[in-house]
Amino acid sequence: LERQLLMQNQMRERQTAMQIAWTREFLKYFGTFFGLAAAGLTAGAIKKKNPGVLLPIVPLSFIFAYQYDMGYGTLLQRIKGEAENILDTQSTLLELPKGPLTYEDLEKIRRSQSKFFIEK
């Protein structure tokens, strides 16, 4: 059991590392897109003398800030803290509908889905 727990924790850590690495890689591409879009929109706003052209920068900046916080900031620590708070103070939100799944429930489902099962 201890080995299984260690293996599960290692898999979770590797998946989290992959998620952070993916976010950092995505941030490189999105950051380049955001920079080019901001420069282009700024040039367009100056050329047309219309500051409304800059409006798309607002949602793009929120996306950029979120991705940066996920890849290099403290977002994961804040998410972890909130998850711990939910586990400690609001555990009723985590309850499964109809309670936890039991072996008997699984057998009932298996029997109902089996075309070849004959009840004795």
PDB file of C-alpha atoms in Angstrom, residues 7 12 28-29 39 52 57 59 65:
ATOM      1  CA  MET A   7       3.679   5.866  -6.946  1.00  0.00           C
ATOM      2  CA  ARG A  12       0.614  13.505  -9.453  1.00  0.00           C
ATOM      3  CA  LYS A  28       6.115  32.045 -24.762  1.00  0.00           C
ATOM      4  CA  TYR A  29       3.866  31.798 -27.806  1.00  0.00           C
ATOM      5  CA  ALA A  39       1.990  46.914 -30.957  1.00  0.00           C
ATOM      6  CA  GLY A  52     -11.327  52.247 -29.297  1.00  0.00           C
ATOM      7  CA  ILE A  57      -5.888  44.532 -25.393  1.00  0.00           C
ATOM      8  CA  PRO A  59      -9.177  40.723 -22.455  1.00  0.00           C
ATOM      9  CA  ALA A  65      -1.663  37.743 -16.720  1.00  0.00           C
TER      10      ALA A  65
END
